[in-house]
Coordinates of C-alpha atoms in Angstrom, one line a residue:
M26 CA -22.4 -10.9 10.0
E27 CA -23.2 -11.8 6.4
S28 CA -20.4 -11.8 3.8
Q29 CA -22.7 -9.9 1.5
R30 CA -22.8 -7.1 4.0
S31 CA -19.0 -7.3 4.2
I32 CA -18.8 -6.7 0.5
L33 CA -21.1 -3.7 0.9
I34 CA -18.9 -2.4 3.7
I35 CA -15.8 -2.7 1.5
A36 CA -17.5 -0.8 -1.3
I37 CA -18.8 2.0 1.0
A38 CA -15.6 2.2 2.9
F39 CA -13.6 2.4 -0.3
I40 CA -15.7 5.1 -1.9
S41 CA -15.8 7.0 1.4
F42 CA -12.0 6.9 1.5
L43 CA -11.7 8.4 -2.0
L44 CA -14.3 11.1 -1.3
W45 CA -12.6 12.0 2.0
Q46 CA -9.2 12.2 0.4
K47 CA -10.5 14.5 -2.4
W48 CA -12.3 16.7 0.2
H49 CA -9.2 16.8 2.3
E50 CA -7.0 17.9 -0.6
A51 CA -9.4 20.7 -1.5
Y52 CA -10.7 21.9 1.9
G53 CA -8.7 20.1 4.6
P54 CA -6.2 21.9 6.9
Q55 CA -2.8 22.5 5.4
P56 CA 0.3 21.5 7.3
V57 CA 1.8 24.3 9.4
Q58 CA 5.5 24.9 8.6
P59 CA 7.9 24.7 11.5
V60 CA 8.7 28.1 13.0
T61 CA 12.4 27.3 12.9
Q62 CA 12.2 27.0 9.1
Q63 CA 10.0 29.9 8.3
A64 CA 11.5 33.2 7.4
A65 CA 10.9 36.2 9.5
D66 CA 9.4 38.3 6.7
S67 CA 7.5 37.7 3.5
V68 CA 10.7 37.1 1.5
P69 CA 12.8 34.0 2.1
A70 CA 16.4 34.6 3.0
G71 CA 17.7 33.3 -0.3
V72 CA 15.4 35.2 -2.6
P73 CA 17.1 38.4 -3.8
S74 CA 16.3 41.4 -1.8
A75 CA 17.2 45.1 -1.7
S76 CA 20.5 44.3 0.1
S77 CA 21.6 41.7 -2.4
V78 CA 20.4 43.4 -5.6
P79 CA 20.5 47.1 -5.1
A80 CA 19.1 47.9 -8.5
S81 CA 16.0 45.8 -8.0
N82 CA 12.7 46.4 -6.3
G83 CA 13.5 44.2 -3.3
T84 CA 10.9 41.5 -3.7
D85 CA 10.9 37.9 -4.9
E86 CA 10.0 39.3 -8.3
D87 CA 13.7 39.9 -8.7
V88 CA 13.9 36.2 -9.7
P89 CA 13.3 36.2 -13.4
V90 CA 9.9 35.1 -14.9
A91 CA 9.6 33.9 -18.4
A92 CA 7.0 35.5 -20.6
S93 CA 3.9 33.5 -21.1
E94 CA 4.1 33.0 -24.8
A95 CA 7.5 34.2 -25.8
L96 CA 11.1 34.0 -24.7
P97 CA 12.3 36.4 -22.1
Q98 CA 14.0 39.6 -23.1
A99 CA 17.8 39.2 -23.6
T100 CA 20.6 41.6 -22.8
A101 CA 21.6 41.5 -26.4
S102 CA 19.6 41.2 -29.6
N103 CA 22.3 40.4 -32.2
S104 CA 21.6 36.7 -32.2
T105 CA 19.4 35.1 -34.9
K106 CA 19.4 31.7 -33.2
Q107 CA 18.2 31.8 -29.6
T108 CA 17.6 28.1 -29.0
I109 CA 19.7 24.9 -29.2
S110 CA 18.5 21.3 -29.3
V111 CA 19.9 18.4 -27.3
V112 CA 19.1 14.7 -28.0
T113 CA 20.0 11.9 -25.7
D114 CA 18.7 8.3 -25.3
T115 CA 16.2 9.5 -22.6
L116 CA 15.6 13.2 -23.4
N117 CA 15.0 15.5 -26.3
L118 CA 15.4 19.1 -25.1
T119 CA 15.2 22.6 -26.4
I120 CA 17.3 25.1 -24.4
S121 CA 16.9 28.8 -24.8
L122 CA 20.1 30.8 -25.0
V123 CA 18.2 33.6 -23.3
G124 CA 19.0 32.7 -19.7
G125 CA 19.8 29.1 -20.5
D126 CA 16.3 27.8 -19.6
V127 CA 14.9 24.4 -20.6
I128 CA 11.8 25.4 -22.5
H129 CA 10.9 22.0 -24.1
A130 CA 11.5 18.4 -22.9
D131 CA 10.3 15.2 -24.6
L132 CA 10.7 11.9 -22.8
V133 CA 12.0 9.7 -25.5
K134 CA 11.2 6.4 -23.9
F135 CA 7.6 7.3 -23.1
P136 CA 5.2 7.7 -26.0
V137 CA 2.3 10.0 -25.5
T138 CA -0.1 7.2 -26.3
Q139 CA 0.6 3.5 -26.6
G140 CA 2.1 2.6 -30.0
S141 CA 2.6 6.3 -30.9
D142 CA 5.9 7.5 -32.4
E143 CA 5.3 10.9 -30.6
P144 CA 7.1 11.1 -27.3
Y145 CA 5.5 12.5 -24.2
S146 CA 6.2 16.2 -23.7
L147 CA 6.9 17.1 -20.1
L148 CA 8.1 20.7 -20.6
R149 CA 6.8 23.0 -23.3
A150 CA 6.7 26.7 -24.3
G151 CA 3.8 28.6 -25.8
N152 CA 0.3 27.3 -25.0
G153 CA 0.3 25.2 -21.8
L154 CA 3.6 26.8 -20.7
Y155 CA 5.7 24.6 -18.5
V156 CA 9.5 25.5 -18.3
A157 CA 12.5 24.9 -16.1
Q158 CA 14.4 28.1 -15.4
S159 CA 17.7 28.7 -13.7
G160 CA 20.4 31.3 -13.4
L161 CA 22.5 33.6 -11.2
V162 CA 21.2 36.6 -9.3
G163 CA 22.8 38.8 -6.7
A164 CA 24.7 42.1 -7.0
N165 CA 26.6 40.8 -10.0
G166 CA 24.3 38.1 -11.2
P167 CA 23.3 38.5 -14.9
D168 CA 19.8 37.2 -14.2
G169 CA 19.3 39.9 -11.6
S170 CA 20.1 42.7 -13.9
S171 CA 17.5 45.3 -14.7
Q172 CA 18.5 44.9 -18.4
G173 CA 16.9 41.4 -18.6
R174 CA 18.2 37.9 -18.9
P175 CA 21.7 37.1 -20.2
L176 CA 22.1 35.9 -23.8
Y177 CA 24.4 32.9 -23.8
Q178 CA 26.6 31.8 -26.7
A179 CA 26.8 28.1 -27.8
Q180 CA 29.3 26.4 -30.0
A181 CA 26.6 24.6 -32.0
D182 CA 22.9 24.7 -32.7
S183 CA 22.3 21.0 -31.8
Y184 CA 24.0 18.3 -29.7
E185 CA 23.6 14.6 -29.6
L186 CA 24.7 12.0 -27.0
N187 CA 27.0 9.5 -28.7
G188 CA 29.1 8.3 -25.8
D189 CA 28.3 7.8 -22.1
T190 CA 28.2 11.5 -21.3
L191 CA 27.5 14.8 -23.1
S192 CA 28.4 18.3 -22.0
V193 CA 26.7 21.3 -23.5
P194 CA 28.5 24.6 -22.4
L195 CA 26.9 28.0 -22.7
T196 CA 29.1 31.1 -22.2
W197 CA 28.4 34.7 -21.3
S198 CA 30.7 37.6 -20.5
S199 CA 30.1 41.0 -19.0
N200 CA 31.9 44.2 -20.0
D201 CA 33.6 44.4 -16.5
G202 CA 35.5 41.2 -16.7
I203 CA 33.1 38.6 -15.4
S204 CA 32.6 35.4 -17.4
I205 CA 30.2 32.6 -16.8
T206 CA 30.0 29.1 -18.4
K207 CA 26.7 27.4 -17.8
T208 CA 27.1 23.7 -18.6
F209 CA 24.4 21.0 -18.9
T210 CA 25.9 17.5 -18.4
F211 CA 23.9 14.5 -19.6
T212 CA 24.5 10.8 -18.8
R213 CA 23.4 7.8 -20.9
G214 CA 20.3 6.1 -19.3
H215 CA 19.7 9.0 -16.9
N216 CA 16.9 11.6 -16.7
D217 CA 18.8 13.8 -14.3
V218 CA 20.9 16.6 -15.8
D219 CA 23.7 18.3 -13.9
V220 CA 23.6 22.1 -14.3
S221 CA 26.8 23.9 -13.3
Y222 CA 28.1 27.4 -13.4
A223 CA 31.8 28.1 -13.7
I224 CA 32.2 31.8 -12.6
T225 CA 35.5 33.6 -13.4
N226 CA 35.9 37.1 -11.9
N227 CA 38.5 39.3 -13.5
S228 CA 36.7 42.6 -12.6
G229 CA 39.2 43.7 -10.1
Q230 CA 36.8 43.7 -7.2
T231 CA 34.7 41.1 -5.2
A232 CA 31.6 39.9 -7.0
Q233 CA 28.4 38.6 -5.4
F234 CA 26.3 35.8 -6.9
Q235 CA 23.3 33.7 -5.8
Q236 CA 22.1 30.6 -7.7
Y237 CA 18.4 30.1 -8.3
A238 CA 16.3 27.6 -10.1
Q239 CA 12.5 27.3 -10.6
L240 CA 9.7 25.5 -12.4
K241 CA 6.9 27.5 -14.0
Q242 CA 3.7 26.2 -15.5
T243 CA 0.2 27.3 -16.4
T244 CA -2.6 26.5 -13.8
A245 CA -5.2 26.0 -16.6
E246 CA -7.2 22.9 -16.2
Q247 CA -5.9 19.9 -18.1
E248 CA -7.0 16.3 -18.5
G249 CA -6.5 14.4 -15.3
G250 CA -8.0 11.7 -13.1
N251 CA -11.5 11.2 -11.7
M252 CA -13.0 10.2 -8.4
F253 CA -12.0 6.5 -9.0
M254 CA -8.6 7.3 -10.4
P255 CA -7.5 10.5 -8.5
T256 CA -4.3 12.0 -9.8
Y257 CA -2.4 15.1 -8.6
R258 CA -1.1 17.9 -10.7
G259 CA 0.7 20.7 -8.8
A260 CA 3.8 21.5 -6.9
A261 CA 5.6 19.6 -4.2
Y262 CA 8.7 20.2 -2.1
G263 CA 10.9 18.6 0.6
T264 CA 12.9 20.0 3.5
A265 CA 15.4 18.5 6.0
D266 CA 12.6 18.2 8.6
D267 CA 9.6 17.4 6.3
R268 CA 10.6 15.1 3.5
Y269 CA 7.5 15.5 1.3
N270 CA 4.7 18.1 1.0
K271 CA 2.2 18.7 -1.7
Y272 CA 1.7 22.4 -2.5
T273 CA -1.3 22.9 -4.7
F274 CA -1.8 25.8 -7.1
G275 CA -4.3 27.1 -4.6
D276 CA -1.7 27.0 -1.9
I277 CA 0.7 29.0 -4.1
E278 CA -1.9 31.6 -4.7
D279 CA -3.2 31.9 -1.1
D280 CA 0.0 31.3 0.9
P281 CA 3.3 31.5 -1.0
L282 CA 6.0 29.2 0.1
R283 CA 8.8 30.8 2.2
I284 CA 11.1 28.2 3.8
T285 CA 14.8 28.0 4.5
T286 CA 16.3 24.6 4.9
T287 CA 19.5 22.5 4.5
G288 CA 19.3 20.7 1.2
G289 CA 15.7 20.3 0.1
W290 CA 14.1 20.2 -3.3
V291 CA 11.2 21.6 -5.4
S292 CA 9.1 19.9 -8.1
M293 CA 6.1 20.0 -10.3
L294 CA 4.1 16.7 -10.4
E295 CA 1.6 15.0 -12.7
H296 CA 0.5 11.5 -13.1
Y297 CA 3.5 9.3 -13.6
F298 CA 6.0 12.1 -14.4
I299 CA 7.9 14.8 -12.5
S300 CA 10.2 17.7 -13.0
A301 CA 12.4 18.7 -10.1
W302 CA 15.2 21.0 -9.1
V303 CA 17.6 19.6 -6.5
P304 CA 20.1 22.1 -5.1
S305 CA 23.3 21.2 -3.1
Q306 CA 22.2 19.0 -0.2
T307 CA 24.8 20.3 2.2
E308 CA 24.1 24.0 1.8
T309 CA 21.3 26.2 3.1
N310 CA 18.6 26.9 0.5
S311 CA 15.5 29.0 0.4
L312 CA 12.4 27.5 -1.1
Y313 CA 9.8 29.8 -2.5
S314 CA 6.6 29.9 -4.7
R315 CA 4.5 32.6 -6.2
M316 CA 1.6 33.1 -8.7
V317 CA 2.1 35.3 -11.8
A318 CA -0.8 37.0 -13.5
N319 CA -3.2 34.6 -11.7
Q320 CA -2.4 31.9 -14.3
Y321 CA 1.2 30.8 -13.9
A322 CA 2.5 29.0 -10.8
I323 CA 6.2 29.1 -9.9
V324 CA 8.0 27.0 -7.3
G325 CA 11.8 27.3 -6.9
Y326 CA 14.8 27.8 -4.6
T327 CA 17.7 30.1 -4.2
G328 CA 21.1 29.0 -2.8
E329 CA 23.5 30.7 -0.4
P330 CA 25.0 34.1 -1.5
T331 CA 28.5 33.5 -2.9
S332 CA 31.4 35.9 -2.9
V333 CA 34.0 35.6 -5.7
E334 CA 37.2 37.4 -5.2
S335 CA 38.9 39.1 -8.2
G336 CA 41.0 36.5 -10.0
Q337 CA 39.1 33.6 -8.5
V338 CA 37.1 30.9 -10.3
I339 CA 34.3 29.0 -8.5
E340 CA 31.7 26.5 -9.5
L341 CA 28.0 26.2 -8.4
N342 CA 25.9 23.1 -9.1
S343 CA 22.4 21.8 -9.1
T344 CA 20.4 18.9 -10.6
L345 CA 17.4 19.0 -12.9
Y346 CA 15.3 15.9 -13.1
L347 CA 12.9 15.4 -16.0
G348 CA 11.3 12.0 -16.3
P349 CA 9.2 9.3 -14.8
K350 CA 8.5 8.8 -11.1
D351 CA 11.2 6.1 -10.7
Q352 CA 11.4 5.6 -6.9
E353 CA 15.0 4.2 -6.9
K354 CA 16.4 7.0 -9.0
L355 CA 14.6 9.7 -7.2
A356 CA 15.6 8.4 -3.8
M357 CA 19.3 8.7 -4.9
L358 CA 18.9 12.4 -5.8
A359 CA 17.4 13.8 -2.6
N360 CA 15.8 12.7 0.7
G361 CA 12.1 12.3 0.2
L362 CA 12.0 12.9 -3.6
D363 CA 10.9 9.3 -4.0
L364 CA 7.8 10.1 -2.0
T365 CA 6.4 12.0 -5.0
V366 CA 5.3 8.5 -6.0
D367 CA 2.4 9.2 -3.6
Y368 CA 1.0 6.2 -1.9
G369 CA -0.8 8.3 0.7
I370 CA -0.9 7.5 4.4
L371 CA -0.4 3.8 3.7
W372 CA 3.0 4.3 2.0
W373 CA 4.6 2.1 4.6
I374 CA 2.5 -0.8 3.3
S375 CA 2.6 0.2 -0.4
Q376 CA 6.4 0.4 -0.7
P377 CA 7.0 -3.2 0.3
L378 CA 4.2 -4.4 -1.9
F379 CA 5.7 -2.5 -4.8
T380 CA 9.1 -4.0 -4.1
L381 CA 7.5 -7.4 -4.1
L382 CA 5.6 -6.6 -7.4
K383 CA 8.8 -5.6 -9.1
F384 CA 10.5 -8.8 -7.9
L385 CA 7.7 -10.9 -9.3
H386 CA 7.9 -9.0 -12.6
S387 CA 11.6 -9.7 -12.8
L388 CA 10.7 -13.4 -12.6
V389 CA 7.8 -13.6 -15.1
G390 CA 8.5 -10.6 -17.3
N391 CA 4.8 -9.6 -17.5
W392 CA 3.1 -7.1 -15.2
G393 CA -0.3 -8.7 -15.4
L394 CA 1.2 -12.1 -14.3
A395 CA 3.0 -10.3 -11.6
I396 CA -0.3 -8.8 -10.3
I397 CA -1.8 -12.3 -10.3
L398 CA 1.1 -13.7 -8.4
I399 CA 1.1 -10.9 -5.8
T400 CA -2.7 -11.4 -5.4
I401 CA -2.1 -15.1 -4.7
I402 CA 0.6 -14.2 -2.2
V403 CA -1.4 -11.5 -0.4
K404 CA -4.6 -13.7 -0.2
G405 CA -2.5 -16.6 0.9
A406 CA -0.9 -14.6 3.7
M407 CA -4.3 -13.4 4.8
Y408 CA -6.0 -16.9 4.6
W409 CA -6.1 -17.2 8.4
L410 CA -8.0 -13.9 8.6
T411 CA -10.4 -15.1 5.9
K412 CA -10.9 -18.4 7.7
K413 CA -11.8 -16.6 11.0
Q414 CA -14.1 -14.3 9.1
Y415 CA -16.0 -17.1 7.4
E416 CA -16.2 -19.3 10.6
S417 CA -17.5 -16.3 12.5
M418 CA -20.1 -15.6 9.9
A419 CA -21.2 -19.3 9.9
K420 CA -21.6 -19.3 13.6
M421 CA -23.6 -16.1 13.6
R422 CA -25.9 -17.6 10.9
N423 CA -26.4 -20.6 13.1
L424 CA -27.4 -18.4 16.0
A425 CA -30.1 -16.6 13.9
P426 CA -33.0 -18.8 15.2
K427 CA -32.0 -18.3 18.8
M428 CA -31.6 -14.5 18.2
Q429 CA -35.1 -14.4 16.8
Q430 CA -36.3 -16.2 19.9
L431 CA -34.7 -13.5 22.1
K432 CA -36.4 -10.8 20.0
D433 CA -39.7 -12.5 20.4
R434 CA -39.2 -12.9 24.2
Y435 CA -38.0 -9.4 25.1
G436 CA -39.6 -7.3 22.4
D437 CA -38.7 -3.7 22.8
D438 CA -36.8 -4.0 26.1
R439 CA -33.4 -3.2 24.7
Q440 CA -31.5 -3.5 28.0
K441 CA -32.7 -7.1 28.6
M442 CA -32.2 -7.9 25.0
S443 CA -28.6 -6.7 25.1
Q444 CA -27.9 -8.7 28.2
A445 CA -29.4 -11.8 26.7
M446 CA -27.4 -11.5 23.5
M447 CA -24.2 -11.1 25.5
E448 CA -25.0 -14.2 27.5
L449 CA -25.8 -16.1 24.3
Y450 CA -22.5 -15.0 22.6
K451 CA -20.6 -16.1 25.7
K452 CA -22.3 -19.4 25.9
E453 CA -21.8 -20.2 22.3
K454 CA -18.3 -18.7 22.2
V455 CA -19.1 -16.4 19.3
N456 CA -17.5 -13.0 18.8
P457 CA -20.1 -10.7 17.1
M458 CA -17.2 -8.7 15.6
G459 CA -15.4 -11.8 14.4
G460 CA -16.6 -11.2 10.8
C461 CA -15.8 -7.5 10.7
F462 CA -12.4 -7.4 12.4
P463 CA -10.6 -9.6 9.8
L464 CA -12.2 -7.5 7.1
L465 CA -10.9 -4.3 8.7
L466 CA -7.4 -5.8 8.8
Q467 CA -7.6 -6.6 5.1
M468 CA -8.8 -3.1 4.0
P469 CA -5.4 -1.3 4.4
I470 CA -3.7 -3.9 2.3
F471 CA -6.2 -3.6 -0.5
L472 CA -6.0 0.2 -0.4
A473 CA -2.2 0.1 -0.3
L474 CA -2.1 -2.2 -3.3
Y475 CA -4.7 0.1 -5.0
W476 CA -2.3 3.0 -4.8
V477 CA 0.6 0.9 -6.0
L478 CA -1.3 -0.1 -9.1
L479 CA -2.5 3.5 -9.6
E480 CA 0.7 5.4 -9.1
S481 CA 3.4 3.1 -10.5
V482 CA 4.7 4.4 -13.8
E483 CA 6.0 0.8 -14.6
L484 CA 2.4 -0.1 -15.4
R485 CA 1.9 2.7 -17.9
H486 CA 1.4 1.0 -21.3
A487 CA 2.2 -2.3 -19.7
D488 CA 0.9 -5.2 -21.9
F489 CA -0.9 -8.2 -20.4
I490 CA -2.6 -10.7 -22.7
L491 CA -5.0 -10.6 -25.7
W492 CA -7.0 -7.4 -25.7
I493 CA -5.5 -5.9 -22.5
T494 CA -2.5 -4.0 -23.9
D495 CA -2.3 -1.3 -21.2
L496 CA -2.9 -2.2 -17.5
S497 CA -3.0 1.5 -16.5
V498 CA -6.3 2.2 -18.4
M499 CA -9.8 0.7 -18.3
D500 CA -10.5 -2.5 -20.0
P501 CA -11.6 -1.4 -23.5
Y502 CA -14.2 -4.2 -23.8
F503 CA -15.3 -4.3 -20.2
V504 CA -14.5 -8.0 -19.9
L505 CA -12.7 -7.8 -16.6
P506 CA -15.5 -5.7 -14.9
I507 CA -18.1 -8.2 -16.1
L508 CA -16.0 -11.2 -14.9
T509 CA -15.5 -9.4 -11.5
G510 CA -19.3 -8.9 -11.2
A511 CA -19.9 -12.6 -12.1
S512 CA -17.4 -13.7 -9.5
M513 CA -19.1 -11.6 -6.8
W514 CA -22.5 -13.1 -7.8
M515 CA -21.0 -16.6 -7.4
L516 CA -19.7 -15.6 -3.9
Q517 CA -23.3 -14.5 -3.1
K518 CA -24.7 -17.8 -4.2
L519 CA -22.0 -19.6 -2.2
Q520 CA -23.1 -17.7 0.9
P521 CA -26.9 -17.7 1.1
T522 CA -28.2 -14.8 3.1
T523 CA -30.6 -14.9 6.0
M524 CA -31.7 -11.3 5.5
T525 CA -35.4 -10.7 5.9
D526 CA -35.5 -7.0 5.1
P527 CA -36.7 -6.7 1.4
M528 CA -34.6 -3.5 0.8
Q529 CA -31.4 -5.2 2.0
Q530 CA -32.1 -8.2 -0.1
K531 CA -32.6 -6.0 -3.2
I532 CA -29.4 -4.1 -2.5
M533 CA -27.4 -7.3 -2.2
Q534 CA -28.9 -8.8 -5.3
W535 CA -27.9 -5.7 -7.4
M536 CA -24.5 -5.4 -5.7
P537 CA -22.5 -7.4 -8.4
V538 CA -24.1 -5.3 -11.1
A539 CA -23.3 -2.1 -9.3
M540 CA -19.7 -3.1 -8.7
S541 CA -19.3 -4.1 -12.4
V542 CA -20.3 -0.6 -13.4
F543 CA -18.1 0.8 -10.6
F544 CA -15.1 -1.1 -12.0
I545 CA -15.6 0.1 -15.6
W546 CA -13.5 3.2 -14.9
F547 CA -10.8 1.5 -13.0
P548 CA -7.4 0.6 -14.5
A549 CA -7.4 -2.9 -15.9
G550 CA -4.6 -3.8 -13.5
L551 CA -6.7 -3.0 -10.5
V552 CA -9.8 -4.9 -11.8
L553 CA -7.5 -7.8 -12.6
Y554 CA -6.4 -7.8 -9.0
W555 CA -10.0 -7.7 -7.6
F556 CA -11.1 -10.5 -10.0
I557 CA -8.3 -12.8 -9.1
S558 CA -8.9 -12.0 -5.5
N559 CA -12.5 -13.0 -5.8
V560 CA -11.6 -16.3 -7.6
I561 CA -9.1 -17.1 -4.8
T562 CA -11.8 -16.2 -2.2
L563 CA -14.2 -18.7 -3.9
I564 CA -11.5 -21.4 -3.7
Q565 CA -10.7 -20.5 -0.1
A566 CA -14.4 -20.5 0.9
K567 CA -14.9 -24.0 -0.5
M568 CA -11.9 -25.2 1.5
I569 CA -13.1 -23.4 4.7
Y570 CA -16.6 -24.7 4.4
A571 CA -15.4 -28.3 3.8
S572 CA -13.2 -28.0 6.9
M573 CA -16.2 -26.7 9.0
E574 CA -18.4 -29.5 7.8
K575 CA -15.9 -32.0 9.1
R576 CA -16.0 -30.3 12.5
G577 CA -19.8 -30.3 12.5
I578 CA -20.3 -26.6 11.8
K579 CA -22.9 -25.9 9.2

C-alpha cells in the first residue's frame, strides 16, 4: 500500500471521526440511567414535594428560580443594597443578598483575550444569564417559602482576601426563632468555595430543612467551536455508579434528570472552564434538571431532609467550584469531576499523554517546546511500527510488476486471481495489510493527543515563539499550515507512487494543499504537533530506506 494512500486514509478517518462524534452528540442514543438510581415518579426524592413543603405546589418548581433579568423577589424590601462583592486572588464575585446566590464571577487569572486587562466572566446576570443558586427548602426552609427568597444581611458591602482564608457570613432570622448563617469561605489559590449553613432552631418545635444548589444559564447560542475544533457547552453530572455524563440542553428539555445517588455532582461546562456544585459525598443526594420558559436550563441537586430539634444547632455544607478545568484539583473535589476535561473514548490514552506533556513543560517551561518533545517521544516509541509500515509498502511496490502479470493472466476471473495473489504473498513473505495495520495502531495515539491539545486549559494563551503567542488558536499568519503542507509534499516526493489511475494521482498531488487548508482552522499547537511529526517521519524514512538498501530491498 502506498504511503500517499495512508495519508489519505488518515485524513478521511480523522474527518469521519469528528463527523461521527458530532452526529452522535446530536442524534445518537443517550445512556439509559440505571433503574436502581432512577426515582419512581417524575420528581426526585430530594426535590421538595407536597410532603416536605405543604405550602407549595408539590413539584420541582418548589426549588427557587432566579428571574431572567432581575434579582429574585425577597421576603423583605427595606434594603437599599442587595449585593456584596468579594475579591480574592482567583475570583471576583458578586453575591446577591436575596437568597445568597452568586450572580457574577470573574476569573482573575484568565483574561478574556490574550493581553487584555478584562478578566474572563464565567457567571453573569442580565443578558446571557448564568448564575449559581443555593439555599434551604423544606417545611421551614426560607427558600421554600411562598413569600419568596430570604433577604440576608451582611456586615459589609465588599470583602477582600488578605490572608490565606476569607469568610463571608450572611445572616437571616425568622419571626419564629429560626436563624441561619450562610457562610462563603475562600482559600488563597483556590477556585473552590465552601458554602455552609449554620442553622439555629429556637422555635420551640422541630424544624425541617433540605439543602439545594443549582446552576442556571441561558440556552441561547453563543460563540463556540467548529467541526475541526468541537467544544461542548451544556450540563454534566456524575453519580456513584456513573462517574461522568454529558446532559445537553436538549436532554434537559426532553428528558429532565431525576437521579438519586450517594455523593455525586452537577456542573455546567464550556470550553476550558466549569462551574460545579459538589454536595456531601457521604450522603444521599438527588440530582435534577429542568427547562424554564424554554430558554433557561437548570441542573442541580437536593440533599437529605434534615430535622433540627428545638435548641439545636446544625451545619450543612457544599462546595461551589468556579474556574478552569484543572484535572488535579477537580479530581480532589469529587469522583469523576476531572473527566469534565473530556478526552472522549480515548481518555485512557489521553490522560497519560497529558501527564507526560505537563512533565515536559516543567522541564522546559514552554508549552510549544513541550509539544515538540512529546512528538519526538511518541514518534520514537512508534518507530518500529513505522519501520514495518515502510518495509511492507516497499515490498508491495516491488511486487507491482508481478501483480500486473497476474492481472494480465487471469483477467476477470476473480477467484483464480485471489488464489494466485495469496500464493504470491506467501511465497514472497509479504503481508498485504502490513502497511495499514501499523497505521491503525498509530491513529488512536494521534486522536488522543489531538484531544489533549484541544481540551487542556494549560494551552490557553500559552506562548511559543515569535508570532505564535497562543497555541490554542489558529496560526495568525498560516505559517505552520503551509510548512505542514510542504512537509507532506516532501514525503510524497520521497515515496514515489506507482498509481496508474489519473484520478488517484490528481488527488494525491493536491493532498498537501488540501491538508494545508484543512489545518488553517486548527489550533497552532495541533498543527505544530503534525508538522514536527512529519519532519520526524522524513528523518525516519531516510533511515529506514538506507537500512533496506543495505539489505537489498529497493
